[in-house]
């Protein structure tokens, strides 16, 4: 039986084989950054809802891509660019979430007229603040194009 990481590598290779054999444009969705950069010619980095394109990263390494691709300078530059976008988006989310949590902590017993999901969860939990904010810090999706 294949382990999860072996299965992932196997599936990456099969997708690449199909793409090379057919030449058909593929559109895939992933949350795995290594997979996205390894497979894609273009990566559209998506935000949380309302979903928009946060950035577009191009990776034009020659095919077939091999395990050596994972350590190539171009791979690391593309991955670093994606990580920069993730960090930028996470900071926006954290700022918005923290602003919402702090905005309604004024007078005891006073309920705000409208509260976000994070604010409602934070009001009904004993978790520390960093964990409360984590309810909203989910990673954006990656839209992969192989063409």
GROMACS .gro file of N, CA and C in nm:
model
  441
    1UNK      N    1   0.084  -0.117   0.000
    1UNK     CA    2   0.000   0.000   0.000
    1UNK      C    3   0.089   0.125   0.000
    2UNK      N    4   0.052   0.224  -0.082
    2UNK     CA    5   0.129   0.347  -0.091
    2UNK      C    6   0.094   0.440   0.023
    3UNK      N    7   0.195   0.506   0.078
    3UNK     CA    8   0.171   0.608   0.178
    3UNK      C    9   0.122   0.734   0.109
    4UNK      N   10   0.068   0.826   0.187
    4UNK     CA   11   0.009   0.947   0.131
    4UNK      C   12   0.109   1.024   0.045
    5UNK      N   13   0.231   1.045   0.093
    5UNK     CA   14   0.330   1.121   0.017
    5UNK      C   15   0.367   1.050  -0.113
    6UNK      N   16   0.377   0.917  -0.108
    6UNK     CA   17   0.407   0.841  -0.230
    6UNK      C   18   0.292   0.851  -0.329
    7UNK      N   19   0.169   0.847  -0.279
    7UNK     CA   20   0.053   0.859  -0.365
    7UNK      C   21   0.048   0.998  -0.429
    8UNK      N   22   0.080   1.099  -0.351
    8UNK     CA   23   0.082   1.236  -0.405
    8UNK      C   24   0.183   1.247  -0.518
    9UNK      N   25   0.303   1.195  -0.498
    9UNK     CA   26   0.404   1.199  -0.604
    9UNK      C   27   0.359   1.120  -0.727
   10UNK      N   28   0.299   1.005  -0.704
   10UNK     CA   29   0.247   0.922  -0.813
   10UNK      C   30   0.141   1.000  -0.894
   11UNK      N   31   0.048   1.065  -0.824
   11UNK     CA   32  -0.058   1.140  -0.891
   11UNK      C   33  -0.002   1.260  -0.968
   12UNK      N   34   0.095   1.328  -0.912
   12UNK     CA   35   0.160   1.439  -0.984
   12UNK      C   36   0.218   1.391  -1.115
   13UNK      N   37   0.290   1.278  -1.109
   13UNK     CA   38   0.352   1.224  -1.230
   13UNK      C   39   0.247   1.182  -1.332
   14UNK      N   40   0.137   1.122  -1.286
   14UNK     CA   41   0.031   1.079  -1.378
   14UNK      C   42  -0.036   1.200  -1.444
   15UNK      N   43  -0.063   1.303  -1.366
   15UNK     CA   44  -0.122   1.425  -1.425
   15UNK      C   45  -0.029   1.485  -1.529
   16UNK      N   46   0.099   1.489  -1.499
   16UNK     CA   47   0.197   1.541  -1.594
   16UNK      C   48   0.202   1.454  -1.720
   17UNK      N   49   0.197   1.322  -1.703
   17UNK     CA   50   0.197   1.231  -1.819
   17UNK      C   51   0.076   1.256  -1.908
   18UNK      N   52  -0.040   1.271  -1.845
   18UNK     CA   53  -0.163   1.295  -1.923
   18UNK      C   54  -0.152   1.428  -1.997
   19UNK      N   55  -0.104   1.529  -1.929
   19UNK     CA   56  -0.090   1.660  -1.992
   19UNK      C   57   0.005   1.652  -2.112
   20UNK      N   58   0.118   1.586  -2.095
   20UNK     CA   59   0.214   1.577  -2.204
   20UNK      C   60   0.161   1.492  -2.319
   21UNK      N   61   0.087   1.388  -2.288
   21UNK     CA   62   0.033   1.301  -2.394
   21UNK      C   63  -0.078   1.367  -2.473
   22UNK      N   64  -0.160   1.447  -2.407
   22UNK     CA   65  -0.277   1.505  -2.474
   22UNK      C   66  -0.258   1.650  -2.518
   23UNK      N   67  -0.173   1.723  -2.446
   23UNK     CA   68  -0.155   1.865  -2.475
   23UNK      C   69  -0.278   1.948  -2.440
   24UNK      N   70  -0.370   1.888  -2.368
   24UNK     CA   71  -0.494   1.955  -2.328
   24UNK      C   72  -0.467   2.047  -2.208
   25UNK      N   73  -0.519   2.168  -2.215
   25UNK     CA   74  -0.506   2.259  -2.102
   25UNK      C   75  -0.579   2.200  -1.982
   26UNK      N   76  -0.515   2.205  -1.867
   26UNK     CA   77  -0.575   2.155  -1.744
   26UNK      C   78  -0.589   2.269  -1.646
   27UNK      N   79  -0.698   2.268  -1.571
   27UNK     CA   80  -0.720   2.362  -1.462
   27UNK      C   81  -0.744   2.279  -1.337
   28UNK      N   82  -0.660   2.300  -1.238
   28UNK     CA   83  -0.668   2.224  -1.112
   28UNK      C   84  -0.677   2.321  -0.995
   29UNK      N   85  -0.736   2.277  -0.886
   29UNK     CA   86  -0.740   2.354  -0.763
   29UNK      C   87  -0.663   2.277  -0.658
   30UNK      N   88  -0.578   2.348  -0.584
   30UNK     CA   89  -0.498   2.282  -0.481
   30UNK      C   90  -0.477   2.377  -0.364
   31UNK      N   91  -0.444   2.321  -0.250
   31UNK     CA   92  -0.401   2.399  -0.134
   31UNK      C   93  -0.256   2.366  -0.101
   32UNK      N   94  -0.191   2.285  -0.186
   32UNK     CA   95  -0.054   2.241  -0.164
   32UNK      C   96   0.038   2.325  -0.252
   33UNK      N   97   0.120   2.407  -0.191
   33UNK     CA   98   0.205   2.499  -0.264
   33UNK      C   99   0.310   2.429  -0.350
   34UNK      N  100   0.377   2.327  -0.295
   34UNK     CA  101   0.476   2.253  -0.375
   34UNK      C  102   0.412   2.190  -0.498
   35UNK      N  103   0.296   2.130  -0.479
   35UNK     CA  104   0.225   2.068  -0.590
   35UNK      C  105   0.188   2.172  -0.696
   36UNK      N  106   0.141   2.286  -0.651
   36UNK     CA  107   0.099   2.391  -0.744
   36UNK      C  108   0.216   2.438  -0.829
   37UNK      N  109   0.327   2.468  -0.765
   37UNK     CA  110   0.442   2.519  -0.841
   37UNK      C  111   0.499   2.410  -0.931
   38UNK      N  112   0.504   2.288  -0.881
   38UNK     CA  113   0.560   2.177  -0.959
   38UNK      C  114   0.478   2.149  -1.086
   39UNK      N  115   0.346   2.148  -1.074
   39UNK     CA  116   0.261   2.112  -1.186
   39UNK      C  117   0.230   2.226  -1.282
   40UNK      N  118   0.215   2.345  -1.230
   40UNK     CA  119   0.153   2.453  -1.308
   40UNK      C  120   0.252   2.531  -1.393
   41UNK      N  121   0.198   2.586  -1.501
   41UNK     CA  122   0.267   2.686  -1.579
   41UNK      C  123   0.230   2.825  -1.527
   42UNK      N  124   0.108   2.837  -1.476
   42UNK     CA  125   0.060   2.959  -1.413
   42UNK      C  126  -0.017   2.922  -1.287
   43UNK      N  127   0.000   3.001  -1.184
   43UNK     CA  128  -0.073   2.979  -1.059
   43UNK      C  129  -0.149   3.107  -1.028
   44UNK      N  130  -0.280   3.095  -1.016
   44UNK     CA  131  -0.360   3.208  -0.971
   44UNK      C  132  -0.384   3.188  -0.823
   45UNK      N  133  -0.337   3.281  -0.744
   45UNK     CA  134  -0.352   3.273  -0.599
   45UNK      C  135  -0.482   3.343  -0.564
   46UNK      N  136  -0.572   3.267  -0.502
   46UNK     CA  137  -0.705   3.318  -0.471
   46UNK      C  138  -0.716   3.360  -0.325
   47UNK      N  139  -0.802   3.459  -0.300
   47UNK     CA  140  -0.826   3.505  -0.164
   47UNK      C  141  -0.942   3.426  -0.105
   48UNK      N  142  -0.968   3.454   0.023
   48UNK     CA  143  -1.089   3.401   0.086
   48UNK      C  144  -1.209   3.469   0.025
   49UNK      N  145  -1.327   3.429   0.068
   49UNK     CA  146  -1.449   3.491   0.018
   49UNK      C  147  -1.457   3.636   0.063
   50UNK      N  148  -1.504   3.724  -0.019
   50UNK     CA  149  -1.538   3.701  -0.159
   50UNK      C  150  -1.411   3.676  -0.239
   51UNK      N  151  -1.408   3.567  -0.310
   51UNK     CA  152  -1.288   3.522  -0.380
   51UNK      C  153  -1.252   3.618  -0.493
   52UNK      N  154  -1.124   3.650  -0.495
   52UNK     CA  155  -1.068   3.729  -0.604
   52UNK      C  156  -0.928   3.677  -0.629
   53UNK      N  157  -0.867   3.720  -0.736
   53UNK     CA  158  -0.730   3.680  -0.766
   53UNK      C  159  -0.637   3.774  -0.691
   54UNK      N  160  -0.558   3.717  -0.599
   54UNK     CA  161  -0.463   3.796  -0.522
   54UNK      C  162  -0.337   3.823  -0.603
   55UNK      N  163  -0.297   3.725  -0.683
   55UNK     CA  164  -0.176   3.741  -0.765
   55UNK      C  165  -0.167   3.627  -0.865
   56UNK      N  166  -0.083   3.646  -0.964
   56UNK     CA  167  -0.057   3.545  -1.068
   56UNK      C  168   0.093   3.519  -1.067
   57UNK      N  169   0.130   3.392  -1.055
   57UNK     CA  170   0.271   3.352  -1.054
   57UNK      C  171   0.293   3.258  -1.171
   58UNK      N  172   0.395   3.290  -1.253
   58UNK     CA  173   0.428   3.207  -1.369
   58UNK      C  174   0.548   3.121  -1.334
   59UNK      N  175   0.540   2.993  -1.373
   59UNK     CA  176   0.653   2.901  -1.356
   59UNK      C  177   0.669   2.828  -1.488
   60UNK      N  178   0.774   2.863  -1.561
   60UNK     CA  179   0.790   2.811  -1.697
   60UNK      C  180   0.906   2.712  -1.710
   61UNK      N  181   0.924   2.629  -1.609
   61UNK     CA  182   1.028   2.525  -1.616
   61UNK      C  183   0.993   2.426  -1.726
   62UNK      N  184   1.095   2.372  -1.791
   62UNK     CA  185   1.069   2.276  -1.899
   62UNK      C  186   1.004   2.148  -1.846
   63UNK      N  187   0.933   2.082  -1.936
   63UNK     CA  188   0.873   1.953  -1.905
   63UNK      C  189   0.950   1.845  -1.977
   64UNK      N  190   0.952   1.725  -1.927
   64UNK     CA  191   0.886   1.679  -1.805
   64UNK      C  192   0.959   1.732  -1.682
   65UNK      N  193   0.881   1.763  -1.580
   65UNK     CA  194   0.939   1.807  -1.454
   65UNK      C  195   0.974   1.684  -1.372
   66UNK      N  196   1.086   1.691  -1.307
   66UNK     CA  197   1.139   1.577  -1.232
   66UNK      C  198   1.159   1.618  -1.086
   67UNK      N  199   1.194   1.523  -1.000
   67UNK     CA  200   1.223   1.560  -0.862
   67UNK      C  201   1.330   1.668  -0.850
   68UNK      N  202   1.422   1.676  -0.946
   68UNK     CA  203   1.524   1.780  -0.945
   68UNK      C  204   1.462   1.920  -0.958
   69UNK      N  205   1.344   1.927  -1.019
   69UNK     CA  206   1.273   2.054  -1.033
   69UNK      C  207   1.246   2.115  -0.896
   70UNK      N  208   1.219   2.030  -0.797
   70UNK     CA  209   1.183   2.077  -0.663
   70UNK      C  210   1.295   2.152  -0.592
   71UNK      N  211   1.418   2.139  -0.641
   71UNK     CA  212   1.530   2.209  -0.579
   71UNK      C  213   1.592   2.314  -0.671
   72UNK      N  214   1.533   2.333  -0.788
   72UNK     CA  215   1.585   2.431  -0.883
   72UNK      C  216   1.560   2.574  -0.834
   73UNK      N  217   1.649   2.666  -0.874
   73UNK     CA  218   1.636   2.806  -0.833
   73UNK      C  219   1.503   2.866  -0.878
   74UNK      N  220   1.461   2.836  -1.001
   74UNK     CA  221   1.335   2.891  -1.053
   74UNK      C  222   1.217   2.842  -0.970
   75UNK      N  223   1.219   2.715  -0.929
   75UNK     CA  224   1.113   2.660  -0.843
   75UNK      C  225   1.108   2.736  -0.710
   76UNK      N  226   1.225   2.754  -0.650
   76UNK     CA  227   1.230   2.822  -0.520
   76UNK      C  228   1.187   2.968  -0.531
   77UNK      N  229   1.220   3.036  -0.642
   77UNK     CA  230   1.175   3.174  -0.661
   77UNK      C  231   1.023   3.181  -0.675
   78UNK      N  232   0.966   3.089  -0.754
   78UNK     CA  233   0.820   3.088  -0.771
   78UNK      C  234   0.750   3.057  -0.639
   79UNK      N  235   0.803   2.961  -0.565
   79UNK     CA  236   0.745   2.925  -0.436
   79UNK      C  237   0.755   3.042  -0.338
   80UNK      N  238   0.869   3.110  -0.337
   80UNK     CA  239   0.887   3.225  -0.248
   80UNK      C  240   0.788   3.336  -0.282
   81UNK      N  241   0.764   3.356  -0.411
   81UNK     CA  242   0.666   3.458  -0.453
   81UNK      C  243   0.527   3.421  -0.401
   82UNK      N  244   0.491   3.294  -0.413
   82UNK     CA  245   0.361   3.247  -0.362
   82UNK      C  246   0.351   3.267  -0.211
   83UNK      N  247   0.459   3.235  -0.139
   83UNK     CA  248   0.459   3.252   0.006
   83UNK      C  249   0.444   3.399   0.044
   84UNK      N  250   0.505   3.489  -0.034
   84UNK     CA  251   0.489   3.633  -0.009
   84UNK      C  252   0.343   3.673  -0.021
   85UNK      N  253   0.275   3.618  -0.122
   85UNK     CA  254   0.134   3.650  -0.142
   85UNK      C  255   0.051   3.593  -0.027
   86UNK      N  256   0.079   3.469   0.015
   86UNK     CA  257   0.010   3.409   0.130
   86UNK      C  258   0.025   3.497   0.253
   87UNK      N  259   0.148   3.541   0.280
   87UNK     CA  260   0.173   3.624   0.398
   87UNK      C  261   0.098   3.757   0.388
   88UNK      N  262   0.099   3.817   0.271
   88UNK     CA  263   0.028   3.944   0.253
   88UNK      C  264  -0.121   3.927   0.280
   89UNK      N  265  -0.179   3.819   0.226
   89UNK     CA  266  -0.322   3.793   0.246
   89UNK      C  267  -0.353   3.758   0.391
   90UNK      N  268  -0.265   3.680   0.455
   90UNK     CA  269  -0.287   3.643   0.595
   90UNK      C  270  -0.282   3.766   0.685
   91UNK      N  271  -0.192   3.859   0.655
   91UNK     CA  272  -0.185   3.982   0.733
   91UNK      C  273  -0.313   4.063   0.720
   92UNK      N  274  -0.368   4.069   0.599
   92UNK     CA  275  -0.495   4.141   0.578
   92UNK      C  276  -0.605   4.078   0.661
   93UNK      N  277  -0.613   3.944   0.658
   93UNK     CA  278  -0.717   3.873   0.731
   93UNK      C  279  -0.700   3.894   0.881
   94UNK      N  280  -0.575   3.882   0.929
   94UNK     CA  281  -0.549   3.899   1.072
   94UNK      C  282  -0.584   4.040   1.116
   95UNK      N  283  -0.547   4.138   1.036
   95UNK     CA  284  -0.578   4.276   1.071
   95UNK      C  285  -0.729   4.297   1.079
   96UNK      N  286  -0.802   4.246   0.980
   96UNK     CA  287  -0.947   4.261   0.979
   96UNK      C  288  -1.009   4.189   1.099
   97UNK      N  289  -0.961   4.069   1.128
   97UNK     CA  290  -1.016   3.991   1.240
   97UNK      C  291  -0.986   4.057   1.373
   98UNK      N  292  -0.863   4.101   1.392
   98UNK     CA  293  -0.827   4.167   1.517
   98UNK      C  294  -0.902   4.298   1.533
   99UNK      N  295  -0.916   4.372   1.425
   99UNK     CA  296  -0.990   4.498   1.431
   99UNK      C  297  -1.134   4.471   1.476
  100UNK      N  298  -1.194   4.365   1.422
  100UNK     CA  299  -1.330   4.330   1.460
  100UNK      C  300  -1.341   4.286   1.605
  101UNK      N  301  -1.240   4.212   1.654
  101UNK     CA  302  -1.243   4.168   1.794
  101UNK      C  303  -1.225   4.286   1.889
  102UNK      N  304  -1.134   4.376   1.856
  102UNK     CA  305  -1.107   4.489   1.944
  102UNK      C  306  -1.218   4.594   1.939
  103UNK      N  307  -1.285   4.605   1.827
  103UNK     CA  308  -1.387   4.708   1.808
  103UNK      C  309  -1.501   4.692   1.907
  104UNK      N  310  -1.531   4.567   1.949
  104UNK     CA  311  -1.648   4.541   2.031
  104UNK      C  312  -1.614   4.502   2.175
  105UNK      N  313  -1.498   4.542   2.223
  105UNK     CA  314  -1.462   4.504   2.360
  105UNK      C  315  -1.473   4.622   2.456
  106UNK      N  316  -1.546   4.723   2.420
  106UNK     CA  317  -1.558   4.845   2.501
  106UNK      C  318  -1.631   4.824   2.633
  107UNK      N  319  -1.760   4.843   2.636
  107UNK     CA  320  -1.837   4.841   2.761
  107UNK      C  321  -1.896   4.703   2.787
  108UNK      N  322  -1.883   4.654   2.910
  108UNK     CA  323  -1.939   4.522   2.942
  108UNK      C  324  -2.091   4.522   2.927
  109UNK      N  325  -2.143   4.412   2.877
  109UNK     CA  326  -2.287   4.395   2.865
  109UNK      C  327  -2.347   4.459   2.742
  110UNK      N  328  -2.266   4.530   2.667
  110UNK     CA  329  -2.319   4.594   2.547
  110UNK      C  330  -2.288   4.508   2.426
  111UNK      N  331  -2.390   4.459   2.359
  111UNK     CA  332  -2.375   4.375   2.241
  111UNK      C  333  -2.369   4.462   2.116
  112UNK      N  334  -2.278   4.434   2.025
  112UNK     CA  335  -2.277   4.507   1.900
  112UNK      C  336  -2.399   4.471   1.816
  113UNK      N  337  -2.440   4.561   1.728
  113UNK     CA  338  -2.557   4.535   1.644
  113UNK      C  339  -2.530   4.422   1.547
  114UNK      N  340  -2.410   4.416   1.490
  114UNK     CA  341  -2.378   4.314   1.392
  114UNK      C  342  -2.237   4.262   1.420
  115UNK      N  343  -2.223   4.129   1.431
  115UNK     CA  344  -2.093   4.072   1.459
  115UNK      C  345  -2.060   3.967   1.355
  116UNK      N  346  -1.930   3.957   1.322
  116UNK     CA  347  -1.885   3.855   1.228
  116UNK      C  348  -1.881   3.719   1.299
  117UNK      N  349  -1.860   3.615   1.221
  117UNK     CA  350  -1.851   3.480   1.276
  117UNK      C  351  -1.737   3.472   1.377
  118UNK      N  352  -1.622   3.533   1.347
  118UNK     CA  353  -1.509   3.529   1.440
  118UNK      C  354  -1.545   3.599   1.570
  119UNK      N  355  -1.611   3.713   1.557
  119UNK     CA  356  -1.649   3.787   1.677
  119UNK      C  357  -1.747   3.708   1.762
  120UNK      N  358  -1.843   3.640   1.697
  120UNK     CA  359  -1.939   3.559   1.773
  120UNK      C  360  -1.867   3.443   1.840
  121UNK      N  361  -1.776   3.375   1.766
  121UNK     CA  362  -1.703   3.264   1.824
  121UNK      C  363  -1.613   3.311   1.938
  122UNK      N  364  -1.550   3.425   1.921
  122UNK     CA  365  -1.461   3.476   2.025
  122UNK      C  366  -1.538   3.510   2.151
  123UNK      N  367  -1.663   3.551   2.136
  123UNK     CA  368  -1.744   3.584   2.252
  123UNK      C  369  -1.793   3.462   2.327
  124UNK      N  370  -1.784   3.344   2.267
  124UNK     CA  371  -1.839   3.223   2.329
  124UNK      C  372  -1.734   3.115   2.346
  125UNK      N  373  -1.611   3.156   2.371
  125UNK     CA  374  -1.506   3.057   2.387
  125UNK      C  375  -1.407   3.105   2.493
  126UNK      N  376  -1.338   3.013   2.553
  126UNK     CA  377  -1.234   3.047   2.649
  126UNK      C  378  -1.096   3.038   2.588
  127UNK      N  379  -1.090   3.025   2.455
  127UNK     CA  380  -0.962   3.013   2.388
  127UNK      C  381  -0.887   3.146   2.393
  128UNK      N  382  -0.755   3.142   2.397
  128UNK     CA  383  -0.679   3.267   2.393
  128UNK      C  384  -0.699   3.340   2.261
  129UNK      N  385  -0.667   3.468   2.258
  129UNK     CA  386  -0.692   3.552   2.142
  129UNK      C  387  -0.631   3.497   2.015
  130UNK      N  388  -0.504   3.449   2.020
  130UNK     CA  389  -0.442   3.401   1.897
  130UNK      C  390  -0.520   3.285   1.837
  131UNK      N  391  -0.581   3.201   1.917
  131UNK     CA  392  -0.660   3.089   1.867
  131UNK      C  393  -0.795   3.138   1.813
  132UNK      N  394  -0.850   3.240   1.874
  132UNK     CA  395  -0.976   3.295   1.826
  132UNK      C  396  -0.959   3.351   1.686
  133UNK      N  397  -0.850   3.423   1.663
  133UNK     CA  398  -0.824   3.482   1.532
  133UNK      C  399  -0.802   3.372   1.429
  134UNK      N  400  -0.744   3.259   1.471
  134UNK     CA  401  -0.714   3.150   1.381
  134UNK      C  402  -0.838   3.092   1.314
  135UNK      N  403  -0.958   3.115   1.369
  135UNK     CA  404  -1.079   3.068   1.304
  135UNK      C  405  -1.090   3.122   1.162
  136UNK      N  406  -1.038   3.240   1.136
  136UNK     CA  407  -1.049   3.303   1.006
  136UNK      C  408  -0.923   3.292   0.922
  137UNK      N  409  -0.814   3.239   0.976
  137UNK     CA  410  -0.689   3.235   0.902
  137UNK      C  411  -0.673   3.105   0.825
  138UNK      N  412  -0.761   3.081   0.731
  138UNK     CA  413  -0.746   2.963   0.647
  138UNK      C  414  -0.672   3.003   0.520
  139UNK      N  415  -0.595   2.911   0.465
  139UNK     CA  416  -0.514   2.943   0.348
  139UNK      C  417  -0.601   2.958   0.224
  140UNK      N  418  -0.565   3.052   0.139
  140UNK     CA  419  -0.639   3.066   0.014
  140UNK      C  420  -0.608   2.948  -0.078
  141UNK      N  421  -0.695   2.929  -0.174
  141UNK     CA  422  -0.676   2.821  -0.272
  141UNK      C  423  -0.582   2.867  -0.382
  142UNK      N  424  -0.528   2.768  -0.451
  142UNK     CA  425  -0.441   2.793  -0.565
  142UNK      C  426  -0.509   2.734  -0.688
  143UNK      N  427  -0.522   2.813  -0.793
  143UNK     CA  428  -0.580   2.766  -0.918
  143UNK      C  429  -0.465   2.745  -1.014
  144UNK      N  430  -0.446   2.621  -1.060
  144UNK     CA  431  -0.332   2.586  -1.144
  144UNK      C  432  -0.373   2.575  -1.289
  145UNK      N  433  -0.291   2.628  -1.377
  145UNK     CA  434  -0.311   2.614  -1.521
  145UNK      C  435  -0.193   2.543  -1.580
  146UNK      N  436  -0.217   2.436  -1.651
  146UNK     CA  437  -0.115   2.367  -1.728
  146UNK      C  438  -0.154   2.388  -1.874
  147UNK      N  439  -0.071   2.458  -1.947
  147UNK     CA  440  -0.105   2.483  -2.088
  147UNK      C  441   0.018   2.481  -2.177
   0.00000   0.00000   0.00000
